[in-house]
């Protein structure tokens, strides 16, 4: 008698549950995990997810991260995938294993040892981190907005500086409450507007020894314009808006050193600031560099072909900020944005399903729907349909609606329409009963 053949479902592992990875794994769970056609696993180094474009609001305190975060374990159990807590630090392609670093508690106690996790098909979606370009003092003295923990730490320090100055009867030293942000891209600009709003909210909550005008916010950008790569009129409109708020924007200024007290520029000028934020460019995490022979570019991104499979291993895909995918006809890589991660997740979902059915895979076509920059409650500016039918500049209410719709699309992919409506209702009421800024 023949031995019974054992069926084993294909193991699809997604590492990184961010803007791209979490959408992908949720849809894979629904489409393949539920029916048992594949075993779907998400590995992430964090236990919760927050949509990264909200981090500047968390940093300024205008958003409480707990209001908008998602528990991976709950999402997994509702959507037919498994969640594994772990930080990927290597790969064994020959044996098809993801290597995971040991896990430690906040107190330094080891919770889990170094491990490996098996896969048949792997999707790497670990996003990006800030690139300090090796400039002296940045790593030691600057804050970054790469994770929720960093954004919360920034908010905490800001609040402590305010409370200290309030107790002392006001700011006693130059730059004591000032913030210097390096990088005139969307992150730096959006953070500056949120901080401007936060300063006004804090004095309205009784920290009245500090006048909002005591706080200077500087944006330092090496390029001659803000929002490099986007239409000039958009960058001009943004500059005007920031200047009307009194934010000090310096263009063509290169920071060469950061110290405890502030930042030194190439021309020798020293800008004093207690809080220093680095938001000038990104790179993929360092562990990806030359990871088990996969091809990477100079900023550690995994080079992928048109189907988003890595160039040296068809069983490994990369999506989002950590993928270097050529934008056909443009001669540049697809930009690291939430909309790119969203579109890549959709294509890999379709390609993995085709692959399991023995069908051919599709090529990635990036559609640039434009870029929007939110200046908090003051304004939103942007250009729509950037590369589809010429760019249409939008401002104000319409721009705000389109900006908010990006996040709603992410929520729709994760929760479906019914829950998104419930979330909108609960957020409406929460905003009416909670303080407008996080005060702890
Ligand atoms: C403050 C800010 C504002 C932004 N605003 C906008 C905007 O308005 N519009 C826009 O289009 N884009 C914006 N972006 C960029 C956008 O957030 C990113 O392009 C997008 O999140 C990339 O998605 P991703 O899936 O590649 O990675 P991410 O969303 O960054 O997710 C990566 C995931 O991988 C996990 N991870 C990382 N390393 C490991 C590891 N070693 N092992 C396991 N898990 C790991 C992380 O915990 C995270 O969950 C903004 C970014 C920031 C920081």
PDB file of C-alpha atoms in Angstrom, residues 66-315:
ATOM      1  CA  UNK A  66      -3.043  54.770  21.419  1.00  0.00           C
ATOM      2  CA  UNK A  67      -6.120  56.197  19.666  1.00  0.00           C
ATOM      3  CA  UNK A  68      -4.950  55.088  16.244  1.00  0.00           C
ATOM      4  CA  UNK A  69      -2.861  51.979  16.822  1.00  0.00           C
ATOM      5  CA  UNK A  70      -3.728  48.455  15.845  1.00  0.00           C
ATOM      6  CA  UNK A  71      -2.780  45.284  17.734  1.00  0.00           C
ATOM      7  CA  UNK A  72      -1.123  42.817  15.350  1.00  0.00           C
ATOM      8  CA  UNK A  73      -2.322  39.778  17.305  1.00  0.00           C
ATOM      9  CA  UNK A  74      -5.956  40.899  17.061  1.00  0.00           C
ATOM     10  CA  UNK A  75      -5.644  41.751  13.355  1.00  0.00           C
ATOM     11  CA  UNK A  76      -4.065  38.331  12.747  1.00  0.00           C
ATOM     12  CA  UNK A  77      -6.771  36.357  14.519  1.00  0.00           C
ATOM     13  CA  UNK A  78      -9.516  38.250  12.661  1.00  0.00           C
ATOM     14  CA  UNK A  79      -7.882  37.873   9.247  1.00  0.00           C
ATOM     15  CA  UNK A  80      -6.546  34.307   9.159  1.00  0.00           C
ATOM     16  CA  UNK A  81      -2.824  34.924   9.466  1.00  0.00           C
ATOM     17  CA  UNK A  82      -0.305  34.271  12.218  1.00  0.00           C
ATOM     18  CA  UNK A  83       1.646  37.027  13.947  1.00  0.00           C
ATOM     19  CA  UNK A  84       5.208  36.464  15.136  1.00  0.00           C
ATOM     20  CA  UNK A  85       6.938  39.128  17.210  1.00  0.00           C
ATOM     21  CA  UNK A  86      10.559  39.381  16.105  1.00  0.00           C
ATOM     22  CA  UNK A  87      13.212  41.592  14.538  1.00  0.00           C
ATOM     23  CA  UNK A  88      14.665  40.186  11.323  1.00  0.00           C
ATOM     24  CA  UNK A  89      18.442  40.502  11.246  1.00  0.00           C
ATOM     25  CA  UNK A  90      19.446  38.036   8.558  1.00  0.00           C
ATOM     26  CA  UNK A  91      18.462  35.444   6.008  1.00  0.00           C
ATOM     27  CA  UNK A  92      19.473  31.890   5.093  1.00  0.00           C
ATOM     28  CA  UNK A  93      18.364  31.585   1.480  1.00  0.00           C
ATOM     29  CA  UNK A  94      19.743  28.076   0.991  1.00  0.00           C
ATOM     30  CA  UNK A  95      17.516  26.703   3.768  1.00  0.00           C
ATOM     31  CA  UNK A  96      14.751  29.300   3.312  1.00  0.00           C
ATOM     32  CA  UNK A  97      14.902  30.672   6.821  1.00  0.00           C
ATOM     33  CA  UNK A  98      14.409  34.204   8.175  1.00  0.00           C
ATOM     34  CA  UNK A  99      16.797  34.938  11.045  1.00  0.00           C
ATOM     35  CA  UNK A 100      15.364  36.775  14.045  1.00  0.00           C
ATOM     36  CA  UNK A 101      17.381  38.622  16.682  1.00  0.00           C
ATOM     37  CA  UNK A 102      16.908  37.778  20.387  1.00  0.00           C
ATOM     38  CA  UNK A 103      14.098  39.751  22.058  1.00  0.00           C
ATOM     39  CA  UNK A 104      14.596  41.666  25.302  1.00  0.00           C
ATOM     40  CA  UNK A 105      12.134  43.206  27.750  1.00  0.00           C
ATOM     41  CA  UNK A 106      12.269  46.934  28.589  1.00  0.00           C
ATOM     42  CA  UNK A 107      14.309  45.921  31.664  1.00  0.00           C
ATOM     43  CA  UNK A 108      16.925  44.138  29.509  1.00  0.00           C
ATOM     44  CA  UNK A 109      15.806  40.578  30.305  1.00  0.00           C
ATOM     45  CA  UNK A 110      15.895  38.168  27.342  1.00  0.00           C
ATOM     46  CA  UNK A 111      12.334  37.126  26.423  1.00  0.00           C
ATOM     47  CA  UNK A 112      13.187  35.045  23.354  1.00  0.00           C
ATOM     48  CA  UNK A 113      16.529  33.773  22.068  1.00  0.00           C
ATOM     49  CA  UNK A 114      17.813  34.149  18.515  1.00  0.00           C
ATOM     50  CA  UNK A 115      15.518  32.124  16.233  1.00  0.00           C
ATOM     51  CA  UNK A 116      14.827  31.225  12.624  1.00  0.00           C
ATOM     52  CA  UNK A 117      11.489  31.094  10.864  1.00  0.00           C
ATOM     53  CA  UNK A 118      10.855  29.008   7.712  1.00  0.00           C
ATOM     54  CA  UNK A 119       9.280  30.282   4.486  1.00  0.00           C
ATOM     55  CA  UNK A 120       8.500  29.101   0.971  1.00  0.00           C
ATOM     56  CA  UNK A 121       7.780  32.599  -0.346  1.00  0.00           C
ATOM     57  CA  UNK A 122       9.029  35.689   1.458  1.00  0.00           C
ATOM     58  CA  UNK A 123       8.002  39.347   1.196  1.00  0.00           C
ATOM     59  CA  UNK A 124      10.316  41.890   2.810  1.00  0.00           C
ATOM     60  CA  UNK A 125       8.473  45.102   3.756  1.00  0.00           C
ATOM     61  CA  UNK A 126      10.589  46.559   6.557  1.00  0.00           C
ATOM     62  CA  UNK A 127      10.314  50.210   5.447  1.00  0.00           C
ATOM     63  CA  UNK A 128      13.058  52.777   5.909  1.00  0.00           C
ATOM     64  CA  UNK A 129      14.887  54.749   8.571  1.00  0.00           C
ATOM     65  CA  UNK A 130      16.351  58.251   8.573  1.00  0.00           C
ATOM     66  CA  UNK A 131      19.657  58.642   6.796  1.00  0.00           C
ATOM     67  CA  UNK A 132      22.141  60.705   8.834  1.00  0.00           C
ATOM     68  CA  UNK A 133      24.705  60.606   5.985  1.00  0.00           C
ATOM     69  CA  UNK A 134      27.415  60.093   8.624  1.00  0.00           C
ATOM     70  CA  UNK A 135      27.242  63.769   9.715  1.00  0.00           C
ATOM     71  CA  UNK A 136      28.949  64.186  13.113  1.00  0.00           C
ATOM     72  CA  UNK A 137      26.631  64.470  16.107  1.00  0.00           C
ATOM     73  CA  UNK A 138      23.383  63.566  14.314  1.00  0.00           C
ATOM     74  CA  UNK A 139      23.059  60.063  15.794  1.00  0.00           C
ATOM     75  CA  UNK A 140      23.851  61.335  19.321  1.00  0.00           C
ATOM     76  CA  UNK A 141      21.861  64.569  19.461  1.00  0.00           C
ATOM     77  CA  UNK A 142      19.008  64.379  16.945  1.00  0.00           C
ATOM     78  CA  UNK A 143      15.610  62.803  17.329  1.00  0.00           C
ATOM     79  CA  UNK A 144      14.179  60.767  14.467  1.00  0.00           C
ATOM     80  CA  UNK A 145      10.610  59.937  13.531  1.00  0.00           C
ATOM     81  CA  UNK A 146      11.106  56.331  12.468  1.00  0.00           C
ATOM     82  CA  UNK A 147       8.994  54.615  15.123  1.00  0.00           C
ATOM     83  CA  UNK A 148       6.111  55.349  17.488  1.00  0.00           C
ATOM     84  CA  UNK A 149       8.516  55.067  20.458  1.00  0.00           C
ATOM     85  CA  UNK A 150      10.753  57.791  18.984  1.00  0.00           C
ATOM     86  CA  UNK A 151       7.773  60.054  18.263  1.00  0.00           C
ATOM     87  CA  UNK A 152       6.479  59.555  21.833  1.00  0.00           C
ATOM     88  CA  UNK A 153       9.927  60.214  23.292  1.00  0.00           C
ATOM     89  CA  UNK A 154      10.080  63.484  21.364  1.00  0.00           C
ATOM     90  CA  UNK A 155       6.629  64.502  22.639  1.00  0.00           C
ATOM     91  CA  UNK A 156       7.651  63.657  26.208  1.00  0.00           C
ATOM     92  CA  UNK A 157      10.830  65.724  26.028  1.00  0.00           C
ATOM     93  CA  UNK A 158       8.951  68.639  24.516  1.00  0.00           C
ATOM     94  CA  UNK A 159       6.377  68.554  27.301  1.00  0.00           C
ATOM     95  CA  UNK A 160       9.116  68.290  29.966  1.00  0.00           C
ATOM     96  CA  UNK A 161      10.916  71.314  28.489  1.00  0.00           C
ATOM     97  CA  UNK A 162       7.645  73.281  28.634  1.00  0.00           C
ATOM     98  CA  UNK A 163       6.898  72.236  32.218  1.00  0.00           C
ATOM     99  CA  UNK A 164      10.456  73.148  33.272  1.00  0.00           C
ATOM    100  CA  UNK A 165      10.192  76.573  31.642  1.00  0.00           C
ATOM    101  CA  UNK A 166       6.702  77.101  33.092  1.00  0.00           C
ATOM    102  CA  UNK A 167       7.983  76.347  36.612  1.00  0.00           C
ATOM    103  CA  UNK A 168      10.915  78.735  36.098  1.00  0.00           C
ATOM    104  CA  UNK A 169       8.559  81.549  35.072  1.00  0.00           C
ATOM    105  CA  UNK A 170       9.483  81.374  31.369  1.00  0.00           C
ATOM    106  CA  UNK A 171      12.340  80.430  29.069  1.00  0.00           C
ATOM    107  CA  UNK A 172      15.590  81.561  30.712  1.00  0.00           C
ATOM    108  CA  UNK A 173      18.167  80.717  28.030  1.00  0.00           C
ATOM    109  CA  UNK A 174      18.276  81.386  24.300  1.00  0.00           C
ATOM    110  CA  UNK A 175      17.056  78.377  22.288  1.00  0.00           C
ATOM    111  CA  UNK A 176      15.714  76.629  25.415  1.00  0.00           C
ATOM    112  CA  UNK A 177      12.414  75.834  23.742  1.00  0.00           C
ATOM    113  CA  UNK A 178      13.467  76.140  20.106  1.00  0.00           C
ATOM    114  CA  UNK A 179      13.221  73.320  17.626  1.00  0.00           C
ATOM    115  CA  UNK A 180      15.503  72.849  14.612  1.00  0.00           C
ATOM    116  CA  UNK A 181      14.308  70.434  11.950  1.00  0.00           C
ATOM    117  CA  UNK A 182      16.717  69.303   9.237  1.00  0.00           C
ATOM    118  CA  UNK A 183      14.919  68.438   6.018  1.00  0.00           C
ATOM    119  CA  UNK A 184      12.420  70.459   4.035  1.00  0.00           C
ATOM    120  CA  UNK A 185      10.495  67.436   2.778  1.00  0.00           C
ATOM    121  CA  UNK A 186       6.940  66.520   3.767  1.00  0.00           C
ATOM    122  CA  UNK A 187       7.974  65.085   7.155  1.00  0.00           C
ATOM    123  CA  UNK A 188       9.887  68.169   8.303  1.00  0.00           C
ATOM    124  CA  UNK A 189       7.260  70.581   7.020  1.00  0.00           C
ATOM    125  CA  UNK A 190       4.319  68.715   8.529  1.00  0.00           C
ATOM    126  CA  UNK A 191       6.109  68.381  11.863  1.00  0.00           C
ATOM    127  CA  UNK A 192       6.869  72.120  11.987  1.00  0.00           C
ATOM    128  CA  UNK A 193       3.181  73.006  11.464  1.00  0.00           C
ATOM    129  CA  UNK A 194       2.079  70.537  14.147  1.00  0.00           C
ATOM    130  CA  UNK A 195       4.644  71.947  16.605  1.00  0.00           C
ATOM    131  CA  UNK A 196       3.424  75.475  15.891  1.00  0.00           C
ATOM    132  CA  UNK A 197      -0.119  74.335  16.702  1.00  0.00           C
ATOM    133  CA  UNK A 198       1.079  72.427  19.813  1.00  0.00           C
ATOM    134  CA  UNK A 199       2.795  75.551  21.211  1.00  0.00           C
ATOM    135  CA  UNK A 200      -0.490  77.468  21.012  1.00  0.00           C
ATOM    136  CA  UNK A 201      -2.508  74.639  22.509  1.00  0.00           C
ATOM    137  CA  UNK A 202      -0.126  74.219  25.454  1.00  0.00           C
ATOM    138  CA  UNK A 203      -0.375  77.870  26.437  1.00  0.00           C
ATOM    139  CA  UNK A 204      -4.163  77.659  26.156  1.00  0.00           C
ATOM    140  CA  UNK A 205      -4.053  74.765  28.682  1.00  0.00           C
ATOM    141  CA  UNK A 206      -2.457  76.964  31.317  1.00  0.00           C
ATOM    142  CA  UNK A 207       1.294  76.868  30.523  1.00  0.00           C
ATOM    143  CA  UNK A 208       1.025  80.619  30.258  1.00  0.00           C
ATOM    144  CA  UNK A 209       4.512  81.593  31.443  1.00  0.00           C
ATOM    145  CA  UNK A 210       5.600  80.646  27.934  1.00  0.00           C
ATOM    146  CA  UNK A 211       4.387  82.752  25.076  1.00  0.00           C
ATOM    147  CA  UNK A 212       4.084  80.896  21.760  1.00  0.00           C
ATOM    148  CA  UNK A 213       6.358  83.591  20.312  1.00  0.00           C
ATOM    149  CA  UNK A 214       9.129  82.426  22.727  1.00  0.00           C
ATOM    150  CA  UNK A 215       9.422  79.266  20.661  1.00  0.00           C
ATOM    151  CA  UNK A 216      11.264  79.426  17.398  1.00  0.00           C
ATOM    152  CA  UNK A 217      10.901  76.655  14.855  1.00  0.00           C
ATOM    153  CA  UNK A 218      13.618  76.407  12.209  1.00  0.00           C
ATOM    154  CA  UNK A 219      13.616  74.276   9.072  1.00  0.00           C
ATOM    155  CA  UNK A 220      17.046  73.805   7.495  1.00  0.00           C
ATOM    156  CA  UNK A 221      17.130  72.441   3.956  1.00  0.00           C
ATOM    157  CA  UNK A 222      20.245  71.887   1.833  1.00  0.00           C
ATOM    158  CA  UNK A 223      18.367  72.123  -1.501  1.00  0.00           C
ATOM    159  CA  UNK A 224      17.370  75.513  -2.923  1.00  0.00           C
ATOM    160  CA  UNK A 225      13.642  74.702  -2.583  1.00  0.00           C
ATOM    161  CA  UNK A 226      11.308  72.922  -0.188  1.00  0.00           C
ATOM    162  CA  UNK A 227       9.752  69.597  -1.267  1.00  0.00           C
ATOM    163  CA  UNK A 228      12.515  68.798  -3.760  1.00  0.00           C
ATOM    164  CA  UNK A 229      11.223  66.832  -6.748  1.00  0.00           C
ATOM    165  CA  UNK A 230       7.703  68.271  -6.539  1.00  0.00           C
ATOM    166  CA  UNK A 231       6.379  71.132  -8.705  1.00  0.00           C
ATOM    167  CA  UNK A 232       7.963  74.493  -7.967  1.00  0.00           C
ATOM    168  CA  UNK A 233       4.626  76.244  -7.379  1.00  0.00           C
ATOM    169  CA  UNK A 234       3.797  73.695  -4.673  1.00  0.00           C
ATOM    170  CA  UNK A 235       7.055  74.379  -2.899  1.00  0.00           C
ATOM    171  CA  UNK A 236       6.514  78.164  -3.249  1.00  0.00           C
ATOM    172  CA  UNK A 237       2.987  77.920  -1.806  1.00  0.00           C
ATOM    173  CA  UNK A 238       4.244  75.809   1.112  1.00  0.00           C
ATOM    174  CA  UNK A 239       7.058  78.259   1.826  1.00  0.00           C
ATOM    175  CA  UNK A 240       4.589  81.158   1.914  1.00  0.00           C
ATOM    176  CA  UNK A 241       2.319  79.297   4.309  1.00  0.00           C
ATOM    177  CA  UNK A 242       5.189  78.416   6.657  1.00  0.00           C
ATOM    178  CA  UNK A 243       6.538  81.965   6.628  1.00  0.00           C
ATOM    179  CA  UNK A 244       3.082  83.334   7.406  1.00  0.00           C
ATOM    180  CA  UNK A 245       3.147  81.151  10.550  1.00  0.00           C
ATOM    181  CA  UNK A 246       6.505  82.649  11.523  1.00  0.00           C
ATOM    182  CA  UNK A 247       8.465  79.442  10.913  1.00  0.00           C
ATOM    183  CA  UNK A 248      12.073  80.212  10.017  1.00  0.00           C
ATOM    184  CA  UNK A 249      12.770  78.381   6.738  1.00  0.00           C
ATOM    185  CA  UNK A 250      16.364  78.392   5.501  1.00  0.00           C
ATOM    186  CA  UNK A 251      17.028  77.005   2.049  1.00  0.00           C
ATOM    187  CA  UNK A 252      20.415  76.045   0.581  1.00  0.00           C
ATOM    188  CA  UNK A 253      21.736  75.533   4.121  1.00  0.00           C
ATOM    189  CA  UNK A 254      23.824  72.451   4.775  1.00  0.00           C
ATOM    190  CA  UNK A 255      24.194  71.185   8.341  1.00  0.00           C
ATOM    191  CA  UNK A 256      27.728  69.879   8.937  1.00  0.00           C
ATOM    192  CA  UNK A 257      27.666  69.179  12.683  1.00  0.00           C
ATOM    193  CA  UNK A 258      25.142  68.746  15.471  1.00  0.00           C
ATOM    194  CA  UNK A 259      25.951  69.337  19.135  1.00  0.00           C
ATOM    195  CA  UNK A 260      23.971  69.288  22.371  1.00  0.00           C
ATOM    196  CA  UNK A 261      23.372  73.040  21.977  1.00  0.00           C
ATOM    197  CA  UNK A 262      22.341  73.166  18.324  1.00  0.00           C
ATOM    198  CA  UNK A 263      23.448  72.864  14.708  1.00  0.00           C
ATOM    199  CA  UNK A 264      26.420  74.215  12.787  1.00  0.00           C
ATOM    200  CA  UNK A 265      25.987  75.000   9.118  1.00  0.00           C
ATOM    201  CA  UNK A 266      28.555  74.874   6.300  1.00  0.00           C
ATOM    202  CA  UNK A 267      28.837  78.673   6.364  1.00  0.00           C
ATOM    203  CA  UNK A 268      29.825  78.529  10.050  1.00  0.00           C
ATOM    204  CA  UNK A 269      26.542  79.797  11.485  1.00  0.00           C
ATOM    205  CA  UNK A 270      25.348  78.128  14.714  1.00  0.00           C
ATOM    206  CA  UNK A 271      21.605  77.663  15.272  1.00  0.00           C
ATOM    207  CA  UNK A 272      20.713  77.097  18.909  1.00  0.00           C
ATOM    208  CA  UNK A 273      17.941  74.614  19.586  1.00  0.00           C
ATOM    209  CA  UNK A 274      17.033  72.377  22.489  1.00  0.00           C
ATOM    210  CA  UNK A 275      15.126  69.935  20.291  1.00  0.00           C
ATOM    211  CA  UNK A 276      16.783  68.777  17.095  1.00  0.00           C
ATOM    212  CA  UNK A 277      15.008  66.594  14.571  1.00  0.00           C
ATOM    213  CA  UNK A 278      16.616  64.860  11.601  1.00  0.00           C
ATOM    214  CA  UNK A 279      14.207  64.334   8.729  1.00  0.00           C
ATOM    215  CA  UNK A 280      16.558  64.641   5.754  1.00  0.00           C
ATOM    216  CA  UNK A 281      16.323  61.596   3.546  1.00  0.00           C
ATOM    217  CA  UNK A 282      15.833  57.908   4.195  1.00  0.00           C
ATOM    218  CA  UNK A 283      17.658  54.621   3.740  1.00  0.00           C
ATOM    219  CA  UNK A 284      16.553  51.019   4.136  1.00  0.00           C
ATOM    220  CA  UNK A 285      17.631  49.366   7.430  1.00  0.00           C
ATOM    221  CA  UNK A 286      21.344  48.522   7.574  1.00  0.00           C
ATOM    222  CA  UNK A 287      20.803  44.759   8.048  1.00  0.00           C
ATOM    223  CA  UNK A 288      19.591  44.565   4.421  1.00  0.00           C
ATOM    224  CA  UNK A 289      22.957  45.593   3.026  1.00  0.00           C
ATOM    225  CA  UNK A 290      24.312  42.534   1.127  1.00  0.00           C
ATOM    226  CA  UNK A 291      21.856  40.263   2.958  1.00  0.00           C
ATOM    227  CA  UNK A 292      22.805  36.726   1.945  1.00  0.00           C
ATOM    228  CA  UNK A 293      23.840  37.837  -1.545  1.00  0.00           C
ATOM    229  CA  UNK A 294      20.680  39.761  -2.519  1.00  0.00           C
ATOM    230  CA  UNK A 295      21.307  42.830  -4.684  1.00  0.00           C
ATOM    231  CA  UNK A 296      21.037  46.159  -2.843  1.00  0.00           C
ATOM    232  CA  UNK A 297      21.618  49.790  -3.864  1.00  0.00           C
ATOM    233  CA  UNK A 298      23.633  52.514  -2.092  1.00  0.00           C
ATOM    234  CA  UNK A 299      20.837  53.162   0.419  1.00  0.00           C
ATOM    235  CA  UNK A 300      20.426  49.456   1.285  1.00  0.00           C
ATOM    236  CA  UNK A 301      17.177  49.005  -0.660  1.00  0.00           C
ATOM    237  CA  UNK A 302      16.629  45.546  -2.178  1.00  0.00           C
ATOM    238  CA  UNK A 303      16.741  45.817  -5.955  1.00  0.00           C
ATOM    239  CA  UNK A 304      13.599  44.299  -7.483  1.00  0.00           C
ATOM    240  CA  UNK A 305      12.509  43.526 -11.028  1.00  0.00           C
ATOM    241  CA  UNK A 306       9.181  44.585 -12.580  1.00  0.00           C
ATOM    242  CA  UNK A 307       7.208  41.831 -10.757  1.00  0.00           C
ATOM    243  CA  UNK A 308       8.714  43.063  -7.443  1.00  0.00           C
ATOM    244  CA  UNK A 309      10.734  39.855  -7.050  1.00  0.00           C
ATOM    245  CA  UNK A 310      14.304  40.501  -5.921  1.00  0.00           C
ATOM    246  CA  UNK A 311      16.769  40.309  -8.795  1.00  0.00           C
ATOM    247  CA  UNK A 312      18.682  37.309  -7.415  1.00  0.00           C
ATOM    248  CA  UNK A 313      15.924  35.251  -5.808  1.00  0.00           C
ATOM    249  CA  UNK A 314      12.493  34.710  -7.362  1.00  0.00           C
ATOM    250  CA  UNK A 315      11.061  33.454  -4.056  1.00  0.00           C
TER     251      UNK A 315
END
